[in-house]
JSON list of C-alpha atoms in Angstrom, two decimals:
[
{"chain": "A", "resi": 1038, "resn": "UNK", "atom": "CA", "xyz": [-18.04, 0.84, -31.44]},
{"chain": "A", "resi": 1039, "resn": "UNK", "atom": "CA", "xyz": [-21.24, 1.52, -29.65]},
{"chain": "A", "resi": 1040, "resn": "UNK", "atom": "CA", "xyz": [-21.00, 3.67, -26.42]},
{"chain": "A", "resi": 1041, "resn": "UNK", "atom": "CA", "xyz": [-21.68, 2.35, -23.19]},
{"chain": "A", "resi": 1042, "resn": "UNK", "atom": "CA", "xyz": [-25.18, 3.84, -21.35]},
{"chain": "A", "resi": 1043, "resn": "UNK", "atom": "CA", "xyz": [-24.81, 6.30, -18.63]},
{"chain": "A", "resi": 1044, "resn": "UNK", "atom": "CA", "xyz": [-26.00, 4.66, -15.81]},
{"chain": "A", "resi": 1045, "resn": "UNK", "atom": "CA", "xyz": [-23.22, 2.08, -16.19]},
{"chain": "A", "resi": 1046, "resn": "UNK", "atom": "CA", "xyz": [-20.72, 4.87, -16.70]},
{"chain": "A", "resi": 1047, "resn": "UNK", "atom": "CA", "xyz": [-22.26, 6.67, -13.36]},
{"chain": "A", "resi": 1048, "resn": "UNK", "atom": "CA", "xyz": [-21.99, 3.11, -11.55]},
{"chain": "A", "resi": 1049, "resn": "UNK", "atom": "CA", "xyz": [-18.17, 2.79, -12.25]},
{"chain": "A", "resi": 1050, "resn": "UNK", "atom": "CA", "xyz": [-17.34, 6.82, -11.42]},
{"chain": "A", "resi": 1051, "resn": "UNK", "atom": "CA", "xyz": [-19.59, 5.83, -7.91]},
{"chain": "A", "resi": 1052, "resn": "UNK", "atom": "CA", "xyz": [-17.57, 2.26, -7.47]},
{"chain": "A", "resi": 1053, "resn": "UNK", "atom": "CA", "xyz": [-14.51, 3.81, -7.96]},
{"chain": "A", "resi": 1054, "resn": "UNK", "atom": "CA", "xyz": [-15.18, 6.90, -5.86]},
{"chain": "A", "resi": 1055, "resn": "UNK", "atom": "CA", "xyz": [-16.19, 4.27, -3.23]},
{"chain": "A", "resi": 1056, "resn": "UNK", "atom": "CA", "xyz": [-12.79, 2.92, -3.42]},
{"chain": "A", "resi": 1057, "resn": "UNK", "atom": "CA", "xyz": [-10.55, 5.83, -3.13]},
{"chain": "A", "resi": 1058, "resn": "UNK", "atom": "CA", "xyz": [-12.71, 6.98, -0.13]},
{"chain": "A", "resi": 1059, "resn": "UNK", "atom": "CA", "xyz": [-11.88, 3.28, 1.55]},
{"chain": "A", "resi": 1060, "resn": "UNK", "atom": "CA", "xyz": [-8.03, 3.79, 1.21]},
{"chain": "A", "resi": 1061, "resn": "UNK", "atom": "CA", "xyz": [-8.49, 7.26, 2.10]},
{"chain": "A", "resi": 1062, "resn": "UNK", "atom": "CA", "xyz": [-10.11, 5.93, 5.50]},
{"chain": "A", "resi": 1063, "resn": "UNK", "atom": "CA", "xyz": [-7.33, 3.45, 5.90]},
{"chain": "A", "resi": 1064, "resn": "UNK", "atom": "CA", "xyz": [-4.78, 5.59, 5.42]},
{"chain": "A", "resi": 1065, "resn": "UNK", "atom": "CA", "xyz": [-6.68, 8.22, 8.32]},
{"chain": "A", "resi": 1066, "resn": "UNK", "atom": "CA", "xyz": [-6.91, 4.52, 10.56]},
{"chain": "A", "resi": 1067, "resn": "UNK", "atom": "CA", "xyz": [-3.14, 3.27, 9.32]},
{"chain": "A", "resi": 1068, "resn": "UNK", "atom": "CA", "xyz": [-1.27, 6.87, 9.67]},
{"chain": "A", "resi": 1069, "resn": "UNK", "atom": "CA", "xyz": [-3.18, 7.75, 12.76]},
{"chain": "A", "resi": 1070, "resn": "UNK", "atom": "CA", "xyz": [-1.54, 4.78, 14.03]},
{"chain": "A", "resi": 1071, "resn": "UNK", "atom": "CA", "xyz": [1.83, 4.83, 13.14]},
{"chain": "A", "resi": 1072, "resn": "UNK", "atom": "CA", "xyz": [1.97, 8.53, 14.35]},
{"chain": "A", "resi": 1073, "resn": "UNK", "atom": "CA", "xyz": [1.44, 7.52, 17.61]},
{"chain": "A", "resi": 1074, "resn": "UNK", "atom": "CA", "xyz": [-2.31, 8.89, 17.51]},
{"chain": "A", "resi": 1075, "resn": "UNK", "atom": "CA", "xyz": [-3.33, 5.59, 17.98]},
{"chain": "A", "resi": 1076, "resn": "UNK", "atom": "CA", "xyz": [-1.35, 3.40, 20.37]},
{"chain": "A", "resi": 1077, "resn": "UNK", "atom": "CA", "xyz": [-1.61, -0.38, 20.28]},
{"chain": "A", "resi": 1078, "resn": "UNK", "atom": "CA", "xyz": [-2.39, -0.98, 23.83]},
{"chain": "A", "resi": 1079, "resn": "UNK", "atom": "CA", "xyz": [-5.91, 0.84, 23.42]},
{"chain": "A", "resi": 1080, "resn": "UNK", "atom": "CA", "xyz": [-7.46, -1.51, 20.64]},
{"chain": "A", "resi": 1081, "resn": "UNK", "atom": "CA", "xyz": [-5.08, -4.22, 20.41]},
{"chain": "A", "resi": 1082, "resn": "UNK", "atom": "CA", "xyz": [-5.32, -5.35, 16.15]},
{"chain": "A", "resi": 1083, "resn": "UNK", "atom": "CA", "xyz": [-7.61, -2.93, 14.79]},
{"chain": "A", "resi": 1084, "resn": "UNK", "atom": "CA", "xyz": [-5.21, -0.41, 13.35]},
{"chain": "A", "resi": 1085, "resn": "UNK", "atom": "CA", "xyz": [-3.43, -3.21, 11.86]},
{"chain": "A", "resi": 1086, "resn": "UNK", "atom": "CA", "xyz": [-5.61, -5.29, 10.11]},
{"chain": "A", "resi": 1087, "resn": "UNK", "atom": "CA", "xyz": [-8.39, -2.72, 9.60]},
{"chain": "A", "resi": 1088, "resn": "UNK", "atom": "CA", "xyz": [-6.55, -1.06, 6.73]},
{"chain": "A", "resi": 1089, "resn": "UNK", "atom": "CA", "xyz": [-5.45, -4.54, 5.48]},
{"chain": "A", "resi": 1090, "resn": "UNK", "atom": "CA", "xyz": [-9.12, -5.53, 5.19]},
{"chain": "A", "resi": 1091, "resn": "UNK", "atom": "CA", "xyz": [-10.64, -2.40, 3.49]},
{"chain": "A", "resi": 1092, "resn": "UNK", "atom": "CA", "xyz": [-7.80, -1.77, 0.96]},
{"chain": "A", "resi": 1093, "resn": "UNK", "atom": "CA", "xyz": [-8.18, -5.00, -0.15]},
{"chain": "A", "resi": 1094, "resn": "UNK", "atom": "CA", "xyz": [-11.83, -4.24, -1.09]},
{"chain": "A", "resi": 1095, "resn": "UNK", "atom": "CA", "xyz": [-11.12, -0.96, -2.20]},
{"chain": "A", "resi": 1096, "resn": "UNK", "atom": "CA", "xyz": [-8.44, -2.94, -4.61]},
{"chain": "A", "resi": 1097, "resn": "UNK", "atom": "CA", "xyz": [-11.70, -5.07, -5.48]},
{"chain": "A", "resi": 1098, "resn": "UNK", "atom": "CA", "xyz": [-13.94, -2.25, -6.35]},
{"chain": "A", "resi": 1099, "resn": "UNK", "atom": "CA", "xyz": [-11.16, -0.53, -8.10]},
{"chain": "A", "resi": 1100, "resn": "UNK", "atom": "CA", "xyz": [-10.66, -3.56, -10.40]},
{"chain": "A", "resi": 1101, "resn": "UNK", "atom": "CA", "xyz": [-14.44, -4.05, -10.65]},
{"chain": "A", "resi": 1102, "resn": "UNK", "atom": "CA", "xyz": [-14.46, 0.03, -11.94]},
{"chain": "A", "resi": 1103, "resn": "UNK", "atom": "CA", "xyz": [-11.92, -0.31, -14.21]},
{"chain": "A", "resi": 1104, "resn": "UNK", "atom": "CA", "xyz": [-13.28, -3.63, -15.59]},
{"chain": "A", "resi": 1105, "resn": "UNK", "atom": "CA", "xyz": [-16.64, -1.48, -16.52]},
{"chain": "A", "resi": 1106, "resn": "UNK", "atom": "CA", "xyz": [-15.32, 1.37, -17.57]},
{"chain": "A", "resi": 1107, "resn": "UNK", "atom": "CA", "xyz": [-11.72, 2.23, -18.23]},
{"chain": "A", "resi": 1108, "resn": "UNK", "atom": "CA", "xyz": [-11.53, 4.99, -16.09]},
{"chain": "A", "resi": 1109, "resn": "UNK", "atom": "CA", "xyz": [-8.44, 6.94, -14.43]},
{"chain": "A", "resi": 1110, "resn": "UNK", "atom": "CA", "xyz": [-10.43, 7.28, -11.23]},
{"chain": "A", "resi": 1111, "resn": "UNK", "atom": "CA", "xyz": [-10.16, 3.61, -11.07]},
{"chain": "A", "resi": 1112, "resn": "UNK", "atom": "CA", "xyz": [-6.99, 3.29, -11.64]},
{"chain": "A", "resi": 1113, "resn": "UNK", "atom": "CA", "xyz": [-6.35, 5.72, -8.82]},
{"chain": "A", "resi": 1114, "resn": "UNK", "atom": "CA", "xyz": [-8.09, 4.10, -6.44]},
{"chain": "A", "resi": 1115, "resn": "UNK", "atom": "CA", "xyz": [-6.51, 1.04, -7.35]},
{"chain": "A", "resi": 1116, "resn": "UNK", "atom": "CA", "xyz": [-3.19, 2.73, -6.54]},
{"chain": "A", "resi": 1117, "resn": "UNK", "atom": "CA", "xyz": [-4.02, 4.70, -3.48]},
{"chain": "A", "resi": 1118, "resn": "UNK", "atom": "CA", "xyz": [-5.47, 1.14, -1.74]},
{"chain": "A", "resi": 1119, "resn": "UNK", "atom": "CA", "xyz": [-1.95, -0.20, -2.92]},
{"chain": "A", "resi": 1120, "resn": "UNK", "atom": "CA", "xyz": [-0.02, 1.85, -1.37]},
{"chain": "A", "resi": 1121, "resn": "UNK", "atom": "CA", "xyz": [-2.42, 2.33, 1.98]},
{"chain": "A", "resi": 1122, "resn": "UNK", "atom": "CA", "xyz": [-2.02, -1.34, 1.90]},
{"chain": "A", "resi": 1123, "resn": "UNK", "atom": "CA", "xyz": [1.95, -1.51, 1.97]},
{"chain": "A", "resi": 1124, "resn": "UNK", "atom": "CA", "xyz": [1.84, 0.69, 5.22]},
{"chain": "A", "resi": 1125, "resn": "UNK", "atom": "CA", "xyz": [0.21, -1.74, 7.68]},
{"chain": "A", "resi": 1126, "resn": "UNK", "atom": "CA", "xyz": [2.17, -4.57, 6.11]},
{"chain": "A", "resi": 1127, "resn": "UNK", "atom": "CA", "xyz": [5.53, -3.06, 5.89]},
{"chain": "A", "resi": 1128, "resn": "UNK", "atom": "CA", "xyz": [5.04, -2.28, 9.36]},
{"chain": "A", "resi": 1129, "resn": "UNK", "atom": "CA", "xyz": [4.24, -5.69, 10.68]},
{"chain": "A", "resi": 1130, "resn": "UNK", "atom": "CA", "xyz": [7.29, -6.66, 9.20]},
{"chain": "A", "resi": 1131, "resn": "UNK", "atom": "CA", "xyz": [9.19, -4.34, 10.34]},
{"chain": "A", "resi": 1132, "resn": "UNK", "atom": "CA", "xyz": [8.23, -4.74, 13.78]},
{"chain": "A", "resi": 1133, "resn": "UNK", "atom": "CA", "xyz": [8.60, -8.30, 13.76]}
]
């Protein structure tokens, strides 16, 4: 098996570093808003569909990181923006 170059091994560790710090700024944007931090007469959709929108690219990214590389970084990234990505959701249905 021949070994993958560097710079492709650097460009997965930086996509999937990319994607673990989007569902770490969801989860700041989703849990800041369902602490009451953040209430939803100030900006009316934003801290619910903000974390929807950027964990779904950080799920992107993550997939695109693991495709390159197999690396556990992507993987967690993969599963943080999962999980950041249940809170919104679970909430809107619970709400409604």
């Amino acid at each position: 098996m021949s070994e993958k170059p560097s710079s492709i091994n650097g460009s997965s560790t930086f996509i999937a570093i990319v994607s673990i710090v989007a569902g770490c700024l969801a989860a700041i944007v989703a849990g800041s808003f369902l602490s009451g931090a953040i209430e939803l007469a100030t900006i009316e959709i934003f801290p619910i569909f903000f974390p929807i929108i950027i964990c779904a690219v950080g799920i992107f990214l993550g997939v695109v990181a693991f495709r390159i590389s197999k690396r556990r970084l992507a993987v967690m990234g993969i599963a943080l923006n999962a999980v950041v990505l249940l809170l919104p959701l679970g909430f809107l249905v619970v709400k409604l």
